[in-house]
PDB file of C-alpha atoms and ligand atoms in Angstrom:
ATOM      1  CA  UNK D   1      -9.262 -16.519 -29.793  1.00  0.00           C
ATOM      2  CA  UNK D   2      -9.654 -15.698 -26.280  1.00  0.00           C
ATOM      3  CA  UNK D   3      -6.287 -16.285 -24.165  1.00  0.00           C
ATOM      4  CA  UNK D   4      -7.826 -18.174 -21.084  1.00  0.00           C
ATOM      5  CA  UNK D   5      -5.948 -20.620 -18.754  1.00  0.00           C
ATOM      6  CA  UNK D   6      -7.038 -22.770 -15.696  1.00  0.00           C
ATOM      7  CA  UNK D   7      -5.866 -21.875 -11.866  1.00  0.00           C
ATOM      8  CA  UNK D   8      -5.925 -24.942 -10.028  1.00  0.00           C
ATOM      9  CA  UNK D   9      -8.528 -24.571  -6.286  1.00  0.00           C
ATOM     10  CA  UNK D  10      -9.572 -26.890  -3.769  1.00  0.00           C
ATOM     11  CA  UNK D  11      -9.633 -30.639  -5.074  1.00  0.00           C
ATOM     12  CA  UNK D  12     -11.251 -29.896  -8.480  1.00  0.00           C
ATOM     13  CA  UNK D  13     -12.009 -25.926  -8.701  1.00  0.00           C
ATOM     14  CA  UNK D  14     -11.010 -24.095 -12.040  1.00  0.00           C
ATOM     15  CA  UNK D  15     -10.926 -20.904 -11.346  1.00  0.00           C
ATOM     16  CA  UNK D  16     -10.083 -18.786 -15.063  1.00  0.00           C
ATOM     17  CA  UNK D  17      -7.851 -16.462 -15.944  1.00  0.00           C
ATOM     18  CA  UNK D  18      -8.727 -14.698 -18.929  1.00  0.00           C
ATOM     19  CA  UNK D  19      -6.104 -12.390 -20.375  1.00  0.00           C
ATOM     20  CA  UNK D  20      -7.379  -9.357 -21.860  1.00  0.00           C
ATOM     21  CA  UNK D  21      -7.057  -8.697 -25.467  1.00  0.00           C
ATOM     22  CA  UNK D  22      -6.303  -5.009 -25.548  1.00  0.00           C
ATOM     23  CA  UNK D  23      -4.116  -4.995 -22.569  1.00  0.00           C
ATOM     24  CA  UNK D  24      -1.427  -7.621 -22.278  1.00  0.00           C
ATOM     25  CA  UNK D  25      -0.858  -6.719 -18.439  1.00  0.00           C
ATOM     26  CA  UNK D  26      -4.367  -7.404 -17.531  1.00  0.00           C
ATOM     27  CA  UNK D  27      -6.750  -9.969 -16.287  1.00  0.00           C
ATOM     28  CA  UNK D  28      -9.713 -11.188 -15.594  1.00  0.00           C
ATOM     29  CA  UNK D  29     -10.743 -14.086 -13.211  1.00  0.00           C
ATOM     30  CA  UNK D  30     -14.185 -16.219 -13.605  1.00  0.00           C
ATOM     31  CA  UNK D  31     -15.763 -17.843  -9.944  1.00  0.00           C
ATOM     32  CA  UNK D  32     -12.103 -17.715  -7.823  1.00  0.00           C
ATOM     33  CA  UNK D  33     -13.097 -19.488  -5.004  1.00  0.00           C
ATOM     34  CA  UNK D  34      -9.810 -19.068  -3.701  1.00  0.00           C
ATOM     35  CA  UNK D  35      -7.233 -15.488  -3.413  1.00  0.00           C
ATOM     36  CA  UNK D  36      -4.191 -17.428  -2.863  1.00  0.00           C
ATOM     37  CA  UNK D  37      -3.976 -19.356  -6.008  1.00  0.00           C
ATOM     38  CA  UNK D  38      -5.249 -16.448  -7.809  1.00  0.00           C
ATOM     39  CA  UNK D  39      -2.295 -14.389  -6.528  1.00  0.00           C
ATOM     40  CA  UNK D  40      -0.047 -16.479  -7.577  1.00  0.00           C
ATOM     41  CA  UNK D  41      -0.611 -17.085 -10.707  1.00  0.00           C
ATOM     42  CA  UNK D  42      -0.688 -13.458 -11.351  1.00  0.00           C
ATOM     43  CA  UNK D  43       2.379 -12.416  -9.736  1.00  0.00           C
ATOM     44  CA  UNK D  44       3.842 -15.291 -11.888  1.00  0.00           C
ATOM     45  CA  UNK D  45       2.663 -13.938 -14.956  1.00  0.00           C
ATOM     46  CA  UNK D  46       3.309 -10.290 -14.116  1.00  0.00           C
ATOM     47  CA  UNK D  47      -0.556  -9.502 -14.332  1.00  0.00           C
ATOM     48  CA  UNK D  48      -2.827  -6.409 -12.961  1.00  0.00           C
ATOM     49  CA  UNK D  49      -6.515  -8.248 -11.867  1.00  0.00           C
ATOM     50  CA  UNK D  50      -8.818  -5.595 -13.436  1.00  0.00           C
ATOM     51  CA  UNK D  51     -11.967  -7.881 -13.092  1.00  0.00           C
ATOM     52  CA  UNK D  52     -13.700 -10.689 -11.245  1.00  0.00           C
ATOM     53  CA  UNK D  53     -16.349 -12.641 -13.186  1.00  0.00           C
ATOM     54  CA  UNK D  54     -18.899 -14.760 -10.651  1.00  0.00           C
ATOM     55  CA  UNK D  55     -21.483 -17.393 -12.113  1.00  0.00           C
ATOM     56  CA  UNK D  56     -23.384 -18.229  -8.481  1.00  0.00           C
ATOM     57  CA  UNK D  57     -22.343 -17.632  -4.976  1.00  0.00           C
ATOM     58  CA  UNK D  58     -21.397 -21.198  -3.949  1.00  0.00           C
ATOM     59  CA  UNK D  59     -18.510 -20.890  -1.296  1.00  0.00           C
ATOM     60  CA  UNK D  60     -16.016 -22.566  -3.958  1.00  0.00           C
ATOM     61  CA  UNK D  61     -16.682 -19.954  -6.392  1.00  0.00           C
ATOM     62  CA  UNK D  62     -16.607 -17.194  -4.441  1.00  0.00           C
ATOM     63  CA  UNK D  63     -14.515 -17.379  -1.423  1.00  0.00           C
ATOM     64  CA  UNK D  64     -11.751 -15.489  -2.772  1.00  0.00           C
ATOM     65  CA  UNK D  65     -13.854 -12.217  -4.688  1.00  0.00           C
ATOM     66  CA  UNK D  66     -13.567  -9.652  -1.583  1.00  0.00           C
ATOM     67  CA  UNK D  67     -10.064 -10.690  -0.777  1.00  0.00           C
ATOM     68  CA  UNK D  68      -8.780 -10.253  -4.423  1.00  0.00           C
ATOM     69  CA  UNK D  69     -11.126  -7.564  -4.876  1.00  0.00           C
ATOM     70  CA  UNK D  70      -9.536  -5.473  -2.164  1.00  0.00           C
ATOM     71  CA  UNK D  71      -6.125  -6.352  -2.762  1.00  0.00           C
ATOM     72  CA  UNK D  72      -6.251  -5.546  -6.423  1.00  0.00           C
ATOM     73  CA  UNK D  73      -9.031  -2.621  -6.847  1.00  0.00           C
ATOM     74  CA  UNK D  74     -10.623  -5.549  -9.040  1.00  0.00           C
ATOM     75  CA  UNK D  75     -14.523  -4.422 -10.186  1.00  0.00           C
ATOM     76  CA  UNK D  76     -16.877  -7.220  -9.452  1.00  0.00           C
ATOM     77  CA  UNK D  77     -19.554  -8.369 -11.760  1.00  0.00           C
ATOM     78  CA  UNK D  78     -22.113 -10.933 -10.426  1.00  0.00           C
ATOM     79  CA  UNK D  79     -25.721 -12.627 -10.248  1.00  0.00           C
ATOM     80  CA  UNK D  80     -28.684 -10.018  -9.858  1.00  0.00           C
ATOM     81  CA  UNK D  81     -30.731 -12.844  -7.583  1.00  0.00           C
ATOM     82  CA  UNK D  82     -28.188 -13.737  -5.290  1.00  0.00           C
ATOM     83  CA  UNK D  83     -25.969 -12.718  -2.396  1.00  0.00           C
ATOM     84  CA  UNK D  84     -22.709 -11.633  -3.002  1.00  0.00           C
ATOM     85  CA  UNK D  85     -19.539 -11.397  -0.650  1.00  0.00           C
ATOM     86  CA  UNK D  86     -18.893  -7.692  -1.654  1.00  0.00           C
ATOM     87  CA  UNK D  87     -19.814  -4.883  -3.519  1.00  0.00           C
ATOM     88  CA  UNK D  88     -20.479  -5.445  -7.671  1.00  0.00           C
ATOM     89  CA  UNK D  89     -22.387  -4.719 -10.276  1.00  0.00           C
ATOM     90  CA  UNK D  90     -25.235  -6.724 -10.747  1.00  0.00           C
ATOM     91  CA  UNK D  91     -26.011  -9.030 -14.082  1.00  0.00           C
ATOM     92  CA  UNK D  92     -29.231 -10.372 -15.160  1.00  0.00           C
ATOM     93  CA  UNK D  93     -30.234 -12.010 -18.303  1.00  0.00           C
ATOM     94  CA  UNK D  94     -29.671 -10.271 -21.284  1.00  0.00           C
ATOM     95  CA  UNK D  95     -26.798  -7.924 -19.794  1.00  0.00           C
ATOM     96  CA  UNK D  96     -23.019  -7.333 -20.707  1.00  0.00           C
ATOM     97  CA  UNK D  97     -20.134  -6.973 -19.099  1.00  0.00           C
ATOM     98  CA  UNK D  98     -18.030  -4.094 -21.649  1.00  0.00           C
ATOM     99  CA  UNK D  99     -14.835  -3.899 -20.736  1.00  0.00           C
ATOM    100  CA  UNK D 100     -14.081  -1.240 -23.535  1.00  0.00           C
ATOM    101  CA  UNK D 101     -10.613  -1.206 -21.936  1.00  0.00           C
ATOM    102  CA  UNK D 102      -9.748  -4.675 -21.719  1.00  0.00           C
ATOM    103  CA  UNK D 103     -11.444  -5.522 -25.040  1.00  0.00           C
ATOM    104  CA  UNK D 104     -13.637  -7.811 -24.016  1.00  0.00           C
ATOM    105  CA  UNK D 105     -17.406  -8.294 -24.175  1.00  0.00           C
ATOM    106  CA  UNK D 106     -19.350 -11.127 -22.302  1.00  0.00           C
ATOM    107  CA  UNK D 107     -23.560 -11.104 -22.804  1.00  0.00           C
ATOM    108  CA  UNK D 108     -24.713 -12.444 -19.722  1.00  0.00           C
ATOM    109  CA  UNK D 109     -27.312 -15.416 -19.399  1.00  0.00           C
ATOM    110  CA  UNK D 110     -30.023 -16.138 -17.208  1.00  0.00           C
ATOM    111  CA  UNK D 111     -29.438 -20.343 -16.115  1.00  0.00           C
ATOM    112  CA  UNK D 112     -31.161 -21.250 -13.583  1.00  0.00           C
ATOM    113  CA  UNK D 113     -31.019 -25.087 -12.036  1.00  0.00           C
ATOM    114  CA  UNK D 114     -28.069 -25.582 -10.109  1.00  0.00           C
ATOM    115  CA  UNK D 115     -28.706 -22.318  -7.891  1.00  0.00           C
ATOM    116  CA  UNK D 116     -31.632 -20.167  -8.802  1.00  0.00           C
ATOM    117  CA  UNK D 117     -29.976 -17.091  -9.703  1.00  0.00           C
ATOM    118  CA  UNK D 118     -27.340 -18.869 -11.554  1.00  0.00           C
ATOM    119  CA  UNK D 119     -25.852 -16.917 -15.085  1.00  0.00           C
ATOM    120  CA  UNK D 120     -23.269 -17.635 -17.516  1.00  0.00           C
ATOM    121  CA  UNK D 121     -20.655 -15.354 -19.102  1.00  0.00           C
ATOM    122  CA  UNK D 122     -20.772 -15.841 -23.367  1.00  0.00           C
ATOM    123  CA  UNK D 123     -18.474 -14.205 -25.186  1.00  0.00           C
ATOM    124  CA  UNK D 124     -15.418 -14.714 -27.876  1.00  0.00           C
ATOM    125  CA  UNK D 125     -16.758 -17.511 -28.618  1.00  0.00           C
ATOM    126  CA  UNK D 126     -16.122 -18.938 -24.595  1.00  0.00           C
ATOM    127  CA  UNK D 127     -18.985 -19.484 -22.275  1.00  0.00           C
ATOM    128  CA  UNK D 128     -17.816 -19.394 -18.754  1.00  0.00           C
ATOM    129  CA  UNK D 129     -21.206 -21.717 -16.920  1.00  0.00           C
ATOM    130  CA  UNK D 130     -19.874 -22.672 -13.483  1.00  0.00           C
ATOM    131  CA  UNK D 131     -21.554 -25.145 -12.401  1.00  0.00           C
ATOM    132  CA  UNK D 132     -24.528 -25.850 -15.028  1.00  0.00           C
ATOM    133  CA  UNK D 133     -22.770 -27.710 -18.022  1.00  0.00           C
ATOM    134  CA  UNK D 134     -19.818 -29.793 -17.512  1.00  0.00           C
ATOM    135  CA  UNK D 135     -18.124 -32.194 -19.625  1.00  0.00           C
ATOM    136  CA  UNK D 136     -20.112 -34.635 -20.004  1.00  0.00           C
ATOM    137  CA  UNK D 137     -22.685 -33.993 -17.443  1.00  0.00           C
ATOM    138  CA  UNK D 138     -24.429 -31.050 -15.404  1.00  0.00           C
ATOM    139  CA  UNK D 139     -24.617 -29.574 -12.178  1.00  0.00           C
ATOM    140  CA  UNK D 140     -26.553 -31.133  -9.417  1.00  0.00           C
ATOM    141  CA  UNK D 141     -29.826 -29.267  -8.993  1.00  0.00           C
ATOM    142  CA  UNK D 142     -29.733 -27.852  -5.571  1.00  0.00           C
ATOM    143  CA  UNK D 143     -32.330 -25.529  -6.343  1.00  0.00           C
ATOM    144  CA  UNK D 144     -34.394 -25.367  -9.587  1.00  0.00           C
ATOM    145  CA  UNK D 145     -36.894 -27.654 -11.072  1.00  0.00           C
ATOM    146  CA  UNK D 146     -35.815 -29.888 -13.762  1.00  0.00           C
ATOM    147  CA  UNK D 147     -37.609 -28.324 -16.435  1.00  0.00           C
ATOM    148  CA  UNK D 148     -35.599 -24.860 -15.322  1.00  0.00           C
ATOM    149  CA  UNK D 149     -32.496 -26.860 -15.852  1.00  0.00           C
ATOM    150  CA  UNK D 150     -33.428 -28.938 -18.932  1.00  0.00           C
ATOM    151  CA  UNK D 151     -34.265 -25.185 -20.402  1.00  0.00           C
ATOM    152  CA  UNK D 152     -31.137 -23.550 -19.071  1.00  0.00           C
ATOM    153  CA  UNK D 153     -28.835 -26.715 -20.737  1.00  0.00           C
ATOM    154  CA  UNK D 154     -31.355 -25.564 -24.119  1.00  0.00           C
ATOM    155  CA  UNK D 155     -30.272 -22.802 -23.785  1.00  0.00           C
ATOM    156  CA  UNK D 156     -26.763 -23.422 -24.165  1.00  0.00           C
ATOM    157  CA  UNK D 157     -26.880 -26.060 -26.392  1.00  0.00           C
ATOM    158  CA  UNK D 158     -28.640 -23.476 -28.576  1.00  0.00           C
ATOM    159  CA  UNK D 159     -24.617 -21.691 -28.534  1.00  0.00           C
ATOM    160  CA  UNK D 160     -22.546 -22.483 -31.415  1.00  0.00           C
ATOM    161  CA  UNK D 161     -21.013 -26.098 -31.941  1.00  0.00           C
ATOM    162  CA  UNK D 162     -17.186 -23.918 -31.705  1.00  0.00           C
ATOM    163  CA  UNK D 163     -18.016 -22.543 -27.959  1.00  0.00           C
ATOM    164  CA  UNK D 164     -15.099 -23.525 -26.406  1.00  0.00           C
ATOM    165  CA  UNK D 165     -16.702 -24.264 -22.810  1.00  0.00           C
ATOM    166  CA  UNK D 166     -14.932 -23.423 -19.700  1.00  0.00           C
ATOM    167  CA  UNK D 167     -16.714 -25.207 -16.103  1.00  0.00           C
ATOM    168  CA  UNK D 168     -15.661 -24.853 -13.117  1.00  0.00           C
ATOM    169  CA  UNK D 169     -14.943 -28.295 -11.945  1.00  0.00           C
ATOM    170  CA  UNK D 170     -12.856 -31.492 -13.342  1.00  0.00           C
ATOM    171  CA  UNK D 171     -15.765 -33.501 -13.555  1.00  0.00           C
ATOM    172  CA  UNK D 172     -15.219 -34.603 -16.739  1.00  0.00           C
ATOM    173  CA  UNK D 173     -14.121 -38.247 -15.621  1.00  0.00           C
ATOM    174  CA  UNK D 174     -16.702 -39.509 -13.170  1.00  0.00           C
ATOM    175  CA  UNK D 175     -19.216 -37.247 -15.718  1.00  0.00           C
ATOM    176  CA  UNK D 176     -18.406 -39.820 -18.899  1.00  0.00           C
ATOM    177  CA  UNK D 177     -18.410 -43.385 -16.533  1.00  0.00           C
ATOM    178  CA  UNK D 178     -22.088 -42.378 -16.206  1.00  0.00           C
ATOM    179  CA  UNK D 179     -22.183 -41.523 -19.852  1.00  0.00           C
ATOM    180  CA  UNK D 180     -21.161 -44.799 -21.066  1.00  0.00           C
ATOM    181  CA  UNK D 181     -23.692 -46.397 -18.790  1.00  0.00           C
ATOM    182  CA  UNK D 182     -26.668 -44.865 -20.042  1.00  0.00           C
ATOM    183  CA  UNK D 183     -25.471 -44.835 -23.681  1.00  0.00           C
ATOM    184  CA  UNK D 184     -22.943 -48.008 -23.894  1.00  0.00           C
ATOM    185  CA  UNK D 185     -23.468 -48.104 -27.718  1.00  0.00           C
ATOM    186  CA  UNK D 186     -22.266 -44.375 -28.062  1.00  0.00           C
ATOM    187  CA  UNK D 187     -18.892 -44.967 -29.686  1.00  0.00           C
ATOM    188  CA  UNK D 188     -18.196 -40.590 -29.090  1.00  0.00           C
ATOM    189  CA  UNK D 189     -18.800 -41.584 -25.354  1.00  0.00           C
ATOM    190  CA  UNK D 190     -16.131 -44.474 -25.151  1.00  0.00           C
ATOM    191  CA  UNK D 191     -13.622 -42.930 -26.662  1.00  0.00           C
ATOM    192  CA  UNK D 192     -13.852 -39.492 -25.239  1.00  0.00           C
ATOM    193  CA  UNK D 193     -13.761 -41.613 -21.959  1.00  0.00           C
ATOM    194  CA  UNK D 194     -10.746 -43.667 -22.871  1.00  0.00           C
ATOM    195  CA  UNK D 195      -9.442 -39.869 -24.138  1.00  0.00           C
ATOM    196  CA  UNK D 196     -10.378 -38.554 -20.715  1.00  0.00           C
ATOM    197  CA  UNK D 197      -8.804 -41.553 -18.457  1.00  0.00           C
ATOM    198  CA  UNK D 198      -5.182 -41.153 -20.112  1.00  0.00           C
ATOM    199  CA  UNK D 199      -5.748 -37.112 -19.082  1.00  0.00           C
ATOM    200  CA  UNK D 200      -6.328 -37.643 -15.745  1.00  0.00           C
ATOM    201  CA  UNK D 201      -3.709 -40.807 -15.496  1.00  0.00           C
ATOM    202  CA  UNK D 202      -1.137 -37.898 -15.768  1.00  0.00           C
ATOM    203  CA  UNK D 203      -3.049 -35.292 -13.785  1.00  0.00           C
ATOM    204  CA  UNK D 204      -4.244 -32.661 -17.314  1.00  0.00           C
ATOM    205  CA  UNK D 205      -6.760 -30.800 -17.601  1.00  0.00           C
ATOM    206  CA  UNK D 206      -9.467 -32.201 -20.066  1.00  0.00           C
ATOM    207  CA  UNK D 207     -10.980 -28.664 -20.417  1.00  0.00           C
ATOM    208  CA  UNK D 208     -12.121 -26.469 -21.731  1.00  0.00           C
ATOM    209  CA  UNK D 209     -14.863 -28.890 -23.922  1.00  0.00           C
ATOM    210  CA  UNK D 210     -16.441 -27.625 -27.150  1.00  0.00           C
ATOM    211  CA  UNK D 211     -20.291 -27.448 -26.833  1.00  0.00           C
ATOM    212  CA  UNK D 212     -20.601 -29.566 -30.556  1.00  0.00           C
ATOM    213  CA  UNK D 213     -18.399 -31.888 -28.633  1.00  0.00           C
ATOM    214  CA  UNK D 214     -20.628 -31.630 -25.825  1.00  0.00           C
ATOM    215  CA  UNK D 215     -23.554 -32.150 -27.972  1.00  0.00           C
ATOM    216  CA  UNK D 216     -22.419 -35.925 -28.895  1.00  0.00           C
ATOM    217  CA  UNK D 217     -21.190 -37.454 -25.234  1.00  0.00           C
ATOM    218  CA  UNK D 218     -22.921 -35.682 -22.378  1.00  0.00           C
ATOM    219  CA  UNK D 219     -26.723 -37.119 -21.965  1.00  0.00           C
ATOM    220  CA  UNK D 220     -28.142 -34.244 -20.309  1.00  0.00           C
ATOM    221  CA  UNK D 221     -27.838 -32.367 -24.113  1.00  0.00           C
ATOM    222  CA  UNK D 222     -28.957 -35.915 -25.155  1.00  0.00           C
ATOM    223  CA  UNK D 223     -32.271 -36.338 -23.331  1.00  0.00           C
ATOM    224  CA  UNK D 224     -34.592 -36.455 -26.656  1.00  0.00           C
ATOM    225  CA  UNK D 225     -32.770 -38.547 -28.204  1.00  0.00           C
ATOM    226  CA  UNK D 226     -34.112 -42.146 -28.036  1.00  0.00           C
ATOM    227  CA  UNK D 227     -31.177 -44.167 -26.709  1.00  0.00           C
ATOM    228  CA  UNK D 228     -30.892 -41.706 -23.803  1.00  0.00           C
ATOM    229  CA  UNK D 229     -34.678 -41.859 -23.589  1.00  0.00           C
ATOM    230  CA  UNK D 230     -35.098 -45.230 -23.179  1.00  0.00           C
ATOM    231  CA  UNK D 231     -32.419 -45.911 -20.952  1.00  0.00           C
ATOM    232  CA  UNK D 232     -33.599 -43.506 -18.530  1.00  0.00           C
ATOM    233  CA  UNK D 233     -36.992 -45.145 -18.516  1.00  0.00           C
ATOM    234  CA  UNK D 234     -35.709 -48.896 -18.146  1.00  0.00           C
ATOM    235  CA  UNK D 235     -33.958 -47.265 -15.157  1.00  0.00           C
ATOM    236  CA  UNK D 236     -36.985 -45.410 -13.815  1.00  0.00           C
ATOM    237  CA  UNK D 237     -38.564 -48.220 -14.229  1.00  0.00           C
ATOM    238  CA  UNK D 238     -41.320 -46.716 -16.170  1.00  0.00           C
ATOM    239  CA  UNK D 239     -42.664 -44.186 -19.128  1.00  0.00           C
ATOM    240  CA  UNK D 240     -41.084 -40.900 -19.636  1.00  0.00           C
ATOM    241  CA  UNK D 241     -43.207 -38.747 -21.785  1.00  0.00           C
ATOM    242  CA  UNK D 242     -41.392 -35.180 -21.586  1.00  0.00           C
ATOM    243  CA  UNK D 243     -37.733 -34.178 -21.943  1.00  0.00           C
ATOM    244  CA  UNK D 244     -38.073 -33.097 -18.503  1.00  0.00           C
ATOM    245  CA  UNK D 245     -39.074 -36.123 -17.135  1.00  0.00           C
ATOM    246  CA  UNK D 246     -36.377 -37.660 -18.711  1.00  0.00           C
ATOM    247  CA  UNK D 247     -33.928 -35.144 -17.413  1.00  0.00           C
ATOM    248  CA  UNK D 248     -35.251 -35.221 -14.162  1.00  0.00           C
ATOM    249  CA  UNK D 249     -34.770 -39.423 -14.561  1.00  0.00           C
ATOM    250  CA  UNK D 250     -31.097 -39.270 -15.488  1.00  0.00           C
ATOM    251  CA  UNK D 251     -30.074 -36.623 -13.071  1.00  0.00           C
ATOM    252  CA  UNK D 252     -31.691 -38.524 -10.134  1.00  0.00           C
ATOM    253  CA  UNK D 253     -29.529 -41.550 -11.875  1.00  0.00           C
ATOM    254  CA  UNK D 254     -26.480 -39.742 -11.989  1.00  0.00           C
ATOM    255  CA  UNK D 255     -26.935 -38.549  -8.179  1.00  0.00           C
ATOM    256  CA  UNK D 256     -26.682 -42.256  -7.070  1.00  0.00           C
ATOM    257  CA  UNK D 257     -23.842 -43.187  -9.418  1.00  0.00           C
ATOM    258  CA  UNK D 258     -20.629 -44.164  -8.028  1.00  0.00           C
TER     259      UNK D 258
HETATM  260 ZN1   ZN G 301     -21.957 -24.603  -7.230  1.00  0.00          ZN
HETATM  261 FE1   FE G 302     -18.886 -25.544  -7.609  1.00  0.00          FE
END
């Protein structure tokens, strides 16, 4: 199993350090939105930073690549579609990032919703998403359409149930209050809330989620099923006939949720 662990950033930024199997010395960060952190953590650990993952180019995923990738000779892999701080080698759908060395292998996907050219890192049975699925929700969608989102959440929901899933934001709490209103008859819901609420009490982590995990709690994965249906269309206030109009429902919900 892959060795990954969370750097702290901003208020609720994981930025995440993935130690490489065939070099014990060696890492690899995912979306550091932050150097300082970063640097820390891996003068702590005694760690070279070979690599730098990115999923979109959102400020608070990528403020820290050209620092860190100066600093530490770091290669940068990122988004095709979008603008990147520095130098790196572009991804689109269907790529991989093979880091012979490092022994690791990530096949990149194409997930468009939150940010256009968004993509997700899948490998070792870890998908590193950003800001697309979170625990118990999804990213807001600044840019795509909600059937680009509703297919990009497919998409991963399509993974298997064991993907451990790493976001990158602690979400997970205001993500499940929502939950429970649309689905207050979803037992998994309450008590991964109640679960999540004792986490956060004492400041943990509740990541990463698994994506079978996922599958049972977060509504967005849950938009075809009838309880999620039908509460999105008592709250639209009318008939929902497609997924993505049901998607598109929720997620317009969830954006006026407090
Ligand atoms: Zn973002
Ligand atoms: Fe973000």
């Amino acid at each position: 199993m892959l060795e990954v662990s969370p750097v702290r950033a901003f208020s609720d930024n994981y930025i995440w350090l993935i130690r490489a199997p065939g070099q014990p010395d060696a890492a690899v960060v995912v979306d550091p939105g932050q150097a300082r952190p970063v640097d820390e953590v891996l003068e702590e650990l005694g760690l070279r930073l070979l690599a730098i993952l990115v999923t979109h180019y959102h400020p608070d995923h990528v403020g820290g690549v050209a620092e860190l990738a100066a600093n530490h000779g770091a290669r940068v892999f990122g988004p095709a579609r979008e603008r990147l701080p520095c130098e790196a080698q572009l991804l689109d759908d269907g790529d991989h990032v093979r880091l012979a060395e490092l022994g690791l292998d990530f096949l990149v996907m194409a997930i468009p919703g939150h940010t256009l050219g968004h993509i997700a890192y899948y490998g070792h049975g870890a998908l590193f998403c950003g800001d697309t699925l979170f625990s118990g929700g999804c990213g807001r969608m600044f840019e795509g359409t909600p059937a680009q989102m509703l297919d990009s959440l497919d998409r991963i929901a399509a993974l298997p149930d064991e993907t451990r899933i790493y976001c990158a934001h602690e979400y997970t709490l205001g993500n499940l209050r929502f939950a429970a209103s649309v689905e207050p008859g979803n037992a998994d819901v309450i008590d991964a809330l109640e679960a999540t609420r004792a986490l956060r009490e004492r400041d943990a982590i509740t990541l990463p989620s698994e994506l079978g995990r996922e599958r049972g709690i977060n509504p967005f994965l849950r938009c075809r099923l009838p309880s999620v249906r039908s509460a999105a269309e008592a709250h639209a206030g009318r008939t929902l006939a497609q997924p993505s109009e049901v998607f598109a429902a929720v997620r317009s919900w969830k954006d006026g949720f407090r």
